[in-house]
Short mmCIF file of C-alpha atoms and ligand atoms in Angstrom, two decimals:
data_model
loop_
_atom_site.label_atom_id
_atom_site.label_comp_id
_atom_site.label_asym_id
_atom_site.label_seq_id
_atom_site.Cartn_x
_atom_site.Cartn_y
_atom_site.Cartn_z
CA MET A 297 -4.71 48.33 102.83
CA LEU A 298 -3.04 45.29 103.79
CA PHE A 299 -4.31 44.08 100.23
CA ASP A 300 -2.63 47.03 98.64
CA LEU A 301 0.75 46.40 100.54
CA VAL A 302 0.97 42.89 99.21
CA GLN A 303 -0.15 43.56 95.90
CA GLY A 304 3.15 45.67 95.74
CA TYR A 305 5.38 42.92 96.52
CA ASP A 306 7.54 41.23 93.93
CA GLU A 307 7.67 37.43 93.59
CA GLU A 308 10.87 37.14 95.62
CA LYS A 309 9.55 38.93 98.81
CA LYS A 310 6.22 36.78 98.55
CA ALA A 311 8.39 33.69 98.38
CA TYR A 312 10.42 34.73 101.38
CA LEU A 313 7.42 35.45 103.50
CA ARG A 314 5.90 32.11 102.57
CA TRP A 315 9.09 30.53 103.53
CA LEU A 316 9.16 32.34 106.86
CA TRP A 317 5.78 31.16 107.38
CA GLU A 318 6.63 27.68 106.64
CA GLN A 319 9.53 27.86 109.30
CA ILE A 320 7.02 29.05 111.84
CA ILE A 321 4.51 26.20 111.26
CA ILE A 322 7.31 23.74 111.44
CA PHE A 323 8.55 25.30 114.74
CA LEU A 324 5.12 25.32 115.95
CA ALA A 325 4.52 21.68 115.07
CA LYS A 326 7.10 20.46 117.52
CA GLU A 327 4.82 21.84 120.61
CA TYR A 328 1.19 21.67 119.08
CA ASP A 329 -1.13 19.23 117.79
CA PRO A 330 -0.70 19.09 113.94
CA LYS A 331 -4.39 19.07 113.56
CA LYS A 332 -4.95 22.14 115.53
CA ILE A 333 -2.23 23.82 113.45
CA ILE A 334 -3.95 22.84 110.36
CA SER A 335 -7.38 23.95 111.61
CA PHE A 336 -6.45 27.31 112.56
CA LEU A 337 -3.21 28.33 110.69
CA SER A 338 -3.52 27.14 107.34
CA LYS A 339 -5.43 30.04 106.01
CA CYS A 340 -2.98 32.36 107.46
CA GLY A 341 0.26 33.51 106.53
CA VAL A 342 3.18 36.14 107.27
CA VAL A 343 1.85 39.41 105.63
CA SER A 344 4.74 42.03 106.28
CA ILE A 345 7.63 42.64 108.76
CA ASP A 346 8.19 45.99 110.34
CA ASP A 347 11.85 46.42 111.04
CA LYS A 348 11.19 49.62 112.83
CA GLU A 349 8.70 48.31 115.34
CA LYS A 350 10.22 44.81 115.32
CA ILE A 351 6.89 43.13 114.24
CA VAL A 352 6.08 40.20 112.13
CA TYR A 353 2.62 40.78 111.08
CA ILE A 354 0.62 37.64 110.64
CA GLY A 355 -2.69 37.76 108.42
CA VAL A 356 -5.78 35.94 109.43
CA PRO A 357 -9.04 35.63 107.55
CA ASN A 358 -11.53 36.83 110.00
CA GLU A 359 -12.34 37.82 113.73
CA PHE A 360 -13.15 34.19 114.71
CA VAL A 361 -9.77 32.82 113.65
CA LEU A 362 -7.94 35.83 115.12
CA THR A 363 -9.48 35.07 118.45
CA GLN A 364 -8.83 31.44 118.45
CA VAL A 365 -5.13 31.89 117.06
CA LYS A 366 -4.68 34.34 119.80
CA LYS A 367 -5.96 31.90 122.59
CA PHE A 368 -4.17 28.87 121.42
CA PHE A 369 -0.92 30.06 119.68
CA HIS A 370 -0.01 33.42 121.10
CA LYS A 371 2.97 32.46 123.23
CA GLY A 372 4.19 29.82 120.57
CA LEU A 373 4.05 32.45 117.76
CA ASN A 374 6.13 34.84 119.69
CA GLN A 375 8.60 31.94 120.12
CA ALA A 376 8.50 30.97 116.71
CA VAL A 377 9.24 34.53 115.40
CA GLU A 378 12.21 34.74 117.87
CA GLN A 379 13.63 31.55 116.66
CA CYS A 380 12.93 31.76 112.98
CA TYR A 381 13.16 35.23 112.13
CA ASN A 382 14.83 37.23 114.76
CA PRO A 383 15.08 37.18 118.48
CA HIS A 384 14.17 40.85 119.05
CA PHE A 385 10.93 40.41 117.04
CA LYS A 386 7.39 39.67 118.25
CA HIS A 387 4.35 38.89 116.29
CA LYS A 388 1.03 40.75 115.77
CA LEU A 389 -2.21 39.45 114.15
CA ALA A 390 -4.01 41.26 111.30
CA ILE A 391 -7.29 40.52 109.71
CA TYR A 392 -6.46 40.09 106.07
CA GLN A 393 -9.31 39.26 104.01
CA VAL A 394 -7.73 37.62 101.09
CA PHE A 395 -6.96 34.80 103.40
CA GLN A 396 -10.80 33.90 102.96
CA GLN A 397 -10.20 32.92 99.43
CA SER A 398 -9.23 29.28 98.85
CA SER A 399 -5.63 30.20 98.01
CA ASN A 400 -3.52 33.22 97.91
CA ASP A 401 0.28 34.04 97.34
CA LEU A 402 1.22 34.08 100.85
CA GLN A 403 -0.45 30.91 101.96
CA VAL A 404 1.38 27.70 102.36
CA GLN A 405 0.10 23.99 102.21
CA CYS A 406 0.08 23.21 106.04
CA ALA A 407 -0.78 19.69 105.77
CA LYS A 408 1.64 18.86 103.38
CA LEU A 409 4.19 20.73 105.21
CA LEU A 410 3.68 18.79 108.38
CA GLU A 411 4.23 15.66 106.56
CA VAL A 412 7.48 16.73 105.40
CA LYS A 413 8.49 17.52 108.97
CA GLU A 414 7.43 13.92 109.97
CA SER A 415 9.93 12.49 107.24
CA ALA A 416 12.50 15.09 108.32
CA LYS A 417 12.83 13.44 111.77
CA ARG A 418 14.24 10.33 110.04
CA ILE A 419 17.48 12.14 109.96
CA ASP A 420 18.44 10.95 113.30
CA ASN A 421 18.81 7.53 111.82
CA PRO A 422 22.19 6.80 110.01
CA LEU A 423 22.01 7.79 106.46
CA THR A 424 22.13 5.30 103.96
CA PRO A 425 24.81 5.54 101.14
CA ASP A 426 21.96 6.26 98.83
CA THR A 427 20.74 9.18 100.63
CA LYS A 428 24.04 10.37 100.79
CA GLN A 429 24.61 10.16 97.14
CA LYS A 430 21.46 11.92 96.68
CA LEU A 431 22.49 14.89 98.62
CA THR A 432 25.89 14.77 96.85
CA ASP A 433 23.92 15.06 93.53
CA PHE A 434 21.87 17.84 94.73
CA PHE A 435 24.71 20.03 96.14
CA GLY A 436 27.20 18.88 93.77
CA ILE A 437 29.93 18.39 96.47
CA LEU A 438 33.21 19.73 94.87
CA PHE A 439 35.93 18.18 96.88
CA GLU A 440 39.24 18.33 95.22
CA LYS A 441 40.85 14.93 96.29
CA ASN A 442 44.35 16.64 96.52
CA TYR A 443 43.15 19.23 99.23
CA THR A 444 43.87 17.32 102.21
CA PHE A 445 45.57 18.18 105.52
CA ASP A 446 48.51 15.85 104.27
CA THR A 447 49.15 17.99 101.35
CA PHE A 448 48.92 21.38 103.33
CA VAL A 449 52.31 22.82 104.21
CA VAL A 450 52.15 24.29 107.70
CA GLY A 451 54.08 27.56 108.45
CA GLU A 452 53.91 30.33 110.89
CA SER A 453 51.43 32.08 108.48
CA ASN A 454 48.77 29.32 108.78
CA LYS A 455 49.43 27.17 111.69
CA PHE A 456 46.58 28.68 113.79
CA ALA A 457 44.17 28.26 110.84
CA PHE A 458 45.60 24.67 110.24
CA SER A 459 45.01 23.54 113.80
CA ALA A 460 41.64 24.94 114.13
CA ALA A 461 40.67 23.20 111.06
CA LYS A 462 42.02 20.07 112.06
CA ALA A 463 40.07 20.08 115.49
CA VAL A 464 36.88 21.03 113.63
CA ALA A 465 37.28 18.07 111.24
CA GLU A 466 38.17 15.60 113.98
CA LYS A 467 35.06 16.73 116.16
CA PRO A 468 32.77 18.59 114.15
CA TRP A 469 30.01 19.85 116.37
CA LEU A 470 32.06 20.02 119.44
CA VAL A 471 34.83 22.61 119.09
CA TYR A 472 33.97 25.96 117.41
CA ASN A 473 30.63 26.90 115.74
CA PRO A 474 31.17 28.65 113.14
CA LEU A 475 34.87 28.27 112.30
CA PHE A 476 35.57 31.36 110.31
CA LEU A 477 38.78 31.44 108.10
CA TYR A 478 39.79 34.63 106.27
CA GLY A 479 42.89 35.84 104.28
CA SER A 480 43.52 37.21 100.98
CA VAL A 481 43.19 35.40 97.89
CA GLY A 482 45.39 32.30 97.07
CA LEU A 483 46.60 31.55 100.48
CA GLY A 484 44.98 28.31 101.09
CA LYS A 485 41.52 28.93 102.58
CA THR A 486 39.53 26.69 100.06
CA HIS A 487 42.20 24.02 100.52
CA LEU A 488 41.84 23.97 104.27
CA MET A 489 37.96 24.01 104.05
CA GLN A 490 37.92 21.20 101.57
CA ALA A 491 40.61 19.15 103.69
CA ILE A 492 37.97 19.21 106.65
CA GLY A 493 35.55 18.04 104.03
CA ASN A 494 37.84 15.16 102.67
CA PHE A 495 38.72 14.32 106.32
CA ILE A 496 35.04 14.06 107.37
CA LEU A 497 34.02 11.96 104.24
CA THR A 498 36.67 9.44 105.26
CA HIS A 499 36.53 9.44 109.01
CA HIS A 500 33.03 10.19 109.82
CA ARG A 501 31.01 8.20 107.23
CA ASP A 502 27.55 8.97 108.43
CA THR A 503 28.28 12.67 108.33
CA VAL A 504 26.87 14.78 105.43
CA VAL A 505 28.99 17.43 104.44
CA ALA A 506 27.86 20.30 101.87
CA TYR A 507 30.24 22.43 100.32
CA LEU A 508 28.91 25.63 98.81
CA PRO A 509 30.73 28.51 97.15
CA ALA A 510 28.56 31.54 98.41
CA THR A 511 27.76 32.19 94.73
CA LYS A 512 26.39 28.93 94.38
CA LEU A 513 24.29 29.48 97.46
CA ILE A 514 23.08 32.61 95.94
CA ASP A 515 22.15 30.94 92.74
CA GLU A 516 20.38 28.15 94.64
CA ILE A 517 18.29 30.40 96.77
CA VAL A 518 17.36 32.84 93.97
CA TYR A 519 16.45 29.69 91.75
CA ALA A 520 14.42 28.11 94.58
CA ILE A 521 12.51 31.38 95.10
CA GLN A 522 11.79 31.73 91.40
CA LYS A 523 10.47 28.09 91.13
CA ASN A 524 8.79 28.51 94.35
CA LYS A 525 10.98 25.65 95.78
CA LEU A 526 12.60 27.36 98.82
CA SER A 527 11.17 24.93 101.31
CA ALA A 528 12.41 22.13 99.41
CA PHE A 529 15.97 23.62 99.06
CA ILE A 530 15.90 24.32 102.99
CA LYS A 531 14.60 20.85 103.76
CA LYS A 532 17.79 19.63 101.56
CA LEU A 533 19.89 21.61 103.79
CA SER A 534 18.36 20.47 106.97
CA GLU A 535 19.74 16.92 105.94
CA VAL A 536 23.25 18.37 106.15
CA ASP A 537 25.54 17.88 109.27
CA VAL A 538 28.48 20.24 108.08
CA LEU A 539 27.86 23.22 106.07
CA MET A 540 30.69 24.80 104.23
CA ILE A 541 30.21 28.25 102.51
CA ASP A 542 33.33 29.58 100.76
CA ASP A 543 33.96 33.24 100.16
CA VAL A 544 30.95 34.56 102.00
CA GLN A 545 32.07 38.30 101.19
CA PHE A 546 30.12 37.52 97.94
CA LEU A 547 26.94 37.56 100.07
CA GLY A 548 27.33 41.24 100.19
CA ASP A 549 24.51 43.57 99.25
CA LYS A 550 22.33 39.98 98.43
CA GLU A 551 19.69 41.12 101.06
CA LYS A 552 17.19 38.04 100.66
CA THR A 553 20.08 35.45 100.69
CA GLN A 554 21.49 36.93 103.64
CA GLU A 555 18.16 36.84 105.53
CA ILE A 556 17.58 33.33 104.40
CA PHE A 557 21.16 32.36 105.31
CA HIS A 558 20.62 34.03 108.69
CA ASN A 559 17.79 31.61 109.43
CA ILE A 560 19.74 28.51 108.12
CA PHE A 561 22.80 29.65 110.14
CA ASN A 562 20.72 29.88 113.28
CA GLU A 563 19.05 26.41 112.76
CA PHE A 564 22.25 24.90 112.15
CA VAL A 565 23.86 26.39 115.47
CA SER A 566 20.86 25.51 117.43
CA GLN A 567 21.10 22.15 116.23
CA LYS A 568 24.78 21.77 117.14
CA LYS A 569 25.53 21.25 113.51
CA GLN A 570 28.97 22.57 112.22
CA ILE A 571 29.28 25.43 110.00
CA ILE A 572 32.50 26.64 108.29
CA LEU A 573 33.07 29.92 106.38
CA THR A 574 35.71 31.51 104.61
CA SER A 575 36.02 35.18 103.51
CA ASP A 576 38.84 37.48 102.21
CA ARG A 577 38.40 39.52 105.03
CA PRO A 578 37.39 39.52 108.96
CA PRO A 579 33.74 39.56 109.65
CA LYS A 580 34.02 43.09 111.15
CA GLU A 581 35.09 44.25 107.74
CA LEU A 582 32.38 42.53 105.66
CA ASN A 583 30.72 46.06 104.98
CA ALA A 584 27.95 44.93 102.74
CA ILE A 585 26.70 42.16 105.05
CA GLU A 586 24.08 42.91 107.60
CA ALA A 587 25.15 43.49 111.22
CA ARG A 588 23.36 40.50 112.66
CA LEU A 589 24.79 37.97 110.44
CA LYS A 590 28.31 39.44 110.98
CA SER A 591 28.05 39.19 114.60
CA ARG A 592 27.04 35.43 114.12
CA PHE A 593 30.25 35.06 111.86
CA SER A 594 32.34 35.95 114.85
CA GLN A 595 30.79 33.98 117.45
CA GLY A 596 32.76 30.91 117.03
CA LEU A 597 36.26 30.99 116.24
CA VAL A 598 37.83 33.48 113.72
CA CYS A 599 41.30 32.76 112.36
CA ASP A 600 43.38 34.37 109.56
CA VAL A 601 45.74 32.79 107.12
CA LYS A 602 48.66 35.03 106.42
CA THR A 603 51.17 35.34 103.52
CA PRO A 604 53.59 32.51 103.94
CA ASP A 605 57.42 33.18 104.52
CA PHE A 606 60.28 32.22 102.25
CA GLU A 607 60.65 28.57 103.89
CA THR A 608 57.03 27.86 103.85
CA ARG A 609 57.02 28.97 100.17
CA LEU A 610 59.88 26.82 99.43
CA ALA A 611 58.17 23.70 101.51
CA ILE A 612 54.99 24.31 99.45
CA LEU A 613 56.68 23.97 96.08
CA LYS A 614 58.66 20.85 97.20
CA GLU A 615 55.25 19.48 98.18
CA LYS A 616 53.43 20.55 94.85
CA LEU A 617 56.38 18.93 92.91
CA GLN A 618 56.10 15.81 94.89
CA LEU A 619 52.42 15.55 93.82
CA LYS A 620 53.48 15.81 90.32
CA ASP A 621 56.16 13.52 90.53
CA GLU A 622 58.82 15.18 88.70
CA GLY A 623 62.36 16.08 89.47
CA PHE A 624 63.38 19.96 89.56
CA SER A 625 66.48 21.13 91.32
CA GLY A 626 66.77 23.05 94.59
CA PRO A 627 68.08 26.12 93.51
CA HIS A 628 65.33 26.55 91.02
CA LEU A 629 62.82 26.27 93.69
CA GLU A 630 64.59 28.87 95.87
CA ILE A 631 64.59 31.25 93.15
CA ILE A 632 60.83 30.90 92.64
CA ALA A 633 60.05 30.93 96.13
CA LYS A 634 62.30 34.16 96.56
CA PHE A 635 60.28 36.03 93.98
CA VAL A 636 56.50 34.75 94.17
CA LYS A 637 55.79 36.00 97.45
CA GLU A 638 52.21 37.04 97.79
CA ASN A 639 50.10 34.35 96.71
CA VAL A 640 50.49 30.48 96.71
CA ARG A 641 48.20 30.08 93.60
CA GLU A 642 50.78 32.23 91.67
CA LEU A 643 53.53 30.09 93.30
CA GLU A 644 51.88 26.96 91.86
CA GLY A 645 51.21 28.60 88.73
CA ALA A 646 55.08 29.56 88.09
CA LEU A 647 55.99 26.25 89.15
CA ASN A 648 53.48 24.61 86.59
CA LEU A 649 54.87 26.83 83.86
CA PHE A 650 58.39 25.70 84.24
CA LEU A 651 57.42 22.02 84.59
CA THR A 652 55.79 22.36 81.11
CA GLN A 653 58.55 24.36 79.60
CA LYS A 654 60.92 21.63 80.77
CA LYS A 655 58.81 18.92 79.32
CA LEU A 656 58.48 20.95 75.84
CA LEU A 657 62.09 21.76 75.64
CA GLY A 658 63.02 18.10 76.51
CA LYS A 659 65.70 19.45 78.79
CA ASP A 660 66.58 20.86 82.17
CA LEU A 661 66.03 24.56 82.62
CA SER A 662 69.05 26.92 83.56
CA GLU A 663 68.76 29.56 86.46
CA GLN A 664 68.70 32.04 83.81
CA ASP A 665 65.45 30.19 82.32
CA ILE A 666 63.91 30.65 85.45
CA TYR A 667 64.64 34.27 85.92
CA ASP A 668 63.58 34.99 82.36
CA GLY A 669 60.28 32.95 82.74
CA LEU A 670 59.62 34.77 86.03
CA LYS A 671 60.02 38.20 84.48
CA THR A 672 57.59 37.16 81.63
CA LEU A 673 55.10 36.35 84.51
CA GLY A 674 55.54 39.98 85.55
CA PHE A 675 57.87 39.57 88.74
CA LYS A 676 60.51 42.17 89.24
CA ILE A 677 64.08 40.50 89.24
CA SER A 678 66.70 43.06 90.46
CA GLN A 679 70.40 42.19 89.10
CA ASP A 680 71.54 42.52 92.69
CA LEU A 681 69.27 40.30 94.30
CA LYS A 682 69.66 37.80 91.39
CA GLN A 683 73.70 37.96 92.13
CA LEU A 684 72.95 37.36 95.84
CA LEU A 685 70.84 34.71 95.44
CA GLU A 686 73.31 33.02 93.13
CA TYR A 687 75.57 33.29 96.02
CA ASP A 688 73.11 32.13 98.75
CA THR A 689 71.91 29.00 97.10
CA MET A 690 75.58 27.90 97.18
CA ASN A 691 75.76 28.97 101.03
CA THR A 692 74.58 25.95 102.98
CA ARG A 693 75.32 27.00 106.37
CA SER A 694 72.48 29.44 106.57
CA THR A 695 68.78 28.83 105.52
CA LYS A 696 68.02 32.54 105.22
CA ASN A 697 69.73 34.15 102.25
CA PHE A 698 71.29 37.61 102.51
CA ALA A 699 68.67 39.35 100.51
CA SER A 700 66.15 38.37 103.01
CA ILE A 701 68.16 39.84 106.07
CA VAL A 702 68.59 43.12 103.90
CA GLU A 703 64.89 43.25 103.70
CA MET A 704 64.36 42.57 107.28
CA VAL A 705 66.98 45.22 108.37
CA ALA A 706 65.15 47.66 106.13
CA GLN A 707 61.82 46.80 107.67
CA TYR A 708 63.18 46.85 111.34
CA TYR A 709 64.62 50.38 110.81
CA ASN A 710 61.69 51.49 108.58
CA ILE A 711 63.88 52.59 105.78
CA ALA A 712 64.35 51.95 102.04
CA ILE A 713 66.62 49.32 100.67
CA ILE A 714 67.66 51.87 98.11
CA ASP A 715 68.97 54.00 100.74
CA ILE A 716 70.93 51.32 102.50
CA LYS A 717 72.52 50.29 99.24
CA GLY A 718 73.30 53.85 98.06
CA ASP A 719 75.42 56.66 99.37
CA SER A 720 73.38 58.36 101.70
CA ARG A 721 75.22 59.57 104.76
CA LYS A 722 72.13 59.92 107.00
CA LYS A 723 73.12 57.96 110.22
CA GLU A 724 70.24 55.57 110.00
CA HIS A 725 71.25 54.51 106.57
CA SER A 726 75.14 54.59 106.89
CA GLN A 727 74.74 52.64 110.07
CA SER A 728 72.27 49.92 108.57
CA ARG A 729 74.79 49.65 105.59
CA GLN A 730 77.73 49.16 107.94
CA LEU A 731 75.78 46.52 109.96
CA LEU A 732 74.82 44.60 106.76
CA MET A 733 78.31 44.65 105.56
CA TYR A 734 79.50 43.19 108.79
CA LEU A 735 76.99 40.47 108.60
CA ALA A 736 77.93 39.71 104.96
CA LYS A 737 81.50 39.27 106.13
CA LYS A 738 80.98 37.55 109.20
CA HIS A 739 77.91 35.48 108.58
CA PHE A 740 77.94 35.01 104.68
CA ASN A 741 81.68 34.85 104.19
CA ARG A 742 81.33 37.40 101.35
CA THR A 743 84.66 38.81 99.86
CA LEU A 744 85.15 42.37 100.46
CA GLU A 745 84.80 42.82 96.59
CA LYS A 746 81.36 41.18 96.49
CA ILE A 747 80.23 43.29 99.42
CA GLY A 748 81.43 46.40 97.75
CA ASP A 749 79.44 45.45 94.38
CA TYR A 750 76.38 44.78 96.25
CA PHE A 751 76.41 48.19 98.20
CA GLY A 752 76.55 50.09 95.03
CA GLY A 753 80.04 49.56 93.70
CA LYS A 754 81.87 50.81 96.85
CA ASP A 755 85.70 49.85 96.84
CA HIS A 756 87.68 47.51 98.87
CA ALA A 757 88.94 50.24 101.52
CA THR A 758 85.56 51.74 102.04
CA VAL A 759 84.14 48.25 102.85
CA ILE A 760 86.91 47.57 105.36
CA TYR A 761 86.57 50.99 106.94
CA ALA A 762 82.79 50.50 107.28
CA ILE A 763 83.04 47.04 108.79
CA ASN A 764 85.74 48.22 111.39
CA LYS A 765 83.81 51.10 112.34
CA PHE A 766 80.79 49.07 113.03
CA ASP A 767 82.85 46.66 114.99
CA LYS A 768 84.14 49.28 117.20
CA LEU A 769 80.63 50.93 117.63
CA LEU A 770 79.26 47.61 118.79
CA LYS A 771 81.55 47.19 121.58
CA THR A 772 80.11 50.34 123.33
CA ASN A 773 76.61 50.44 122.21
CA PRO A 774 73.99 47.81 123.71
CA LYS A 775 71.25 48.89 121.66
CA LEU A 776 72.97 47.94 118.36
CA GLN A 777 74.22 44.68 120.26
CA GLN A 778 70.61 43.94 120.75
CA ASP A 779 69.69 44.81 117.09
CA LEU A 780 72.53 42.52 115.73
CA ALA A 781 71.26 39.66 117.96
CA VAL A 782 67.83 39.96 116.36
CA PHE A 783 69.32 39.74 113.05
CA THR A 784 71.92 36.80 113.77
CA GLY A 785 68.95 34.84 115.66
CA ALA A 786 66.79 35.16 112.61
CA LEU A 787 69.89 33.69 110.67
CA GLU A 788 69.95 30.82 112.81
CA GLN A 789 66.21 29.86 112.86
P1 LIG B 275 42.27 30.50 98.66
O1 LIG B 275 40.92 29.94 98.75
O2 LIG B 275 42.87 31.36 99.89
O3 LIG B 275 42.03 31.64 97.65
P2 LIG B 275 43.10 28.14 97.81
O4 LIG B 275 43.16 27.34 98.99
O5 LIG B 275 42.44 28.19 96.69
O6 LIG B 275 43.36 29.75 98.15
O7 LIG B 275 44.87 27.92 97.39
C1 LIG B 275 45.44 28.37 96.34
C2 LIG B 275 46.51 27.27 95.86
O8 LIG B 275 47.54 27.25 96.69
C3 LIG B 275 45.66 25.83 95.99
O9 LIG B 275 46.10 24.86 95.07
C4 LIG B 275 46.21 25.18 97.10
O10 LIG B 275 46.33 23.71 97.25
C5 LIG B 275 47.76 25.77 97.39
N1 LIG B 275 48.00 26.13 98.80
C6 LIG B 275 47.81 27.15 99.39
N2 LIG B 275 48.38 27.29 100.68
C7 LIG B 275 49.09 25.97 100.85
C8 LIG B 275 49.61 25.30 101.69
N3 LIG B 275 49.93 25.82 102.88
N4 LIG B 275 50.21 24.10 101.58
C9 LIG B 275 50.01 23.45 100.00
N5 LIG B 275 49.18 24.17 99.20
C10 LIG B 275 48.72 25.42 99.46
MG1 LIG B 276 39.14 30.00 97.86
#
């Protein structure tokens, strides 16, 4: 019956079971005499795994071996299964006659494997540059030299992730394991992860860092299984001290890879070796990833990288510009930072586009060129905001521009900008409109005419009336005073 069971396995499954058995043998070799292992276990192997009963079945060739294995290895095998597979699983022995043949699909070469283990011990010695180079060749370490902590702009949106990454880079193994960074696309996760890698390469020279996009990890594992080289792959990984897997969401639905990665993960953590992961969402939302792996992902430090605010976006543009060593005016950058909001990669893309245009045209770009370029890239540029920006870039007193205050007020009261700017007489709309007119006058020094234009072409008198009305209301309304303080506070930041 067992025979039929194994015949139905595909190559991937057999390779996985062989790999698990290798891990078990290597584990046992820490405690047992290798000669004993070779005598009794070289003709055995993992035959099947019963997830319901939580049992790993180990096939043995006959009654005699069964008795011996039970006698010598019962406790060790249970510990090995707990460590190498799953802490909730036990082992059971089953006679499986195919193991009487000289070789079969589930058997591994114990003698060879234990030699492997001997050489793996040498990792404790400092690595020679040669070994490090070989590993680099093997994993193809892809560190982008510009992705460093120095070139990463820190703002409210990313300061948590930044300091965690810095702490891990300074003391890998000691702080958080794993470090899990998540956030939507283009917000700097890969940059931060590679900054850790670059830092380690220069500051901890003996430490081996491997950076693998999750897609590469999957490819490596599938390839290794096909070529029957899984144990060689795992061995290479065991020489790594800091393992980085980028975009782990791509492991979703890749069950075999997840199982193998789970074991790699446990091995790293139990040896106090650092793991760093990134993902586009937090661990608990990784629906296509098995629960035990998700829970491992959250057991260290989980931090998010959010969308940067206007000031951070502007600082990022300045940083990128400096790397490219080209002149570009402040107001131009402000316009780009204002409209390209969601994604730093797009922000950089827009900047590059304008730099190329500038080069091709052989002259400085006008602000109109920037607006046109942004439109071509698909960003919505409203005429009102454009006018206001032109004004704000001249207004050096305030770091925040008026448009961002309008957005803030709309968000704060949960109303649409269009209603604030229109003619709606609903109290929350008209009061917000009055508040903004008041701010435009008092804090932005706008002319009454300009204010009227912005709020849907209202005349001079309407604006004065609104501002005076708000002024009066303010004196008797503490809630309004509080609200106003929030907005003026933001202006001063
Ligand atoms: P993610 O991995 O989150 O999709 P990346 O790390 O690839 O994003 O970032 C996209 C681009 O934006 C990169 O060129 C990166 O250097 C840049 N970037 C993102 N955030 C920052 C930041 N805070 N400072 C400087 N550059 C940043
Ligand atoms: Mg990335």
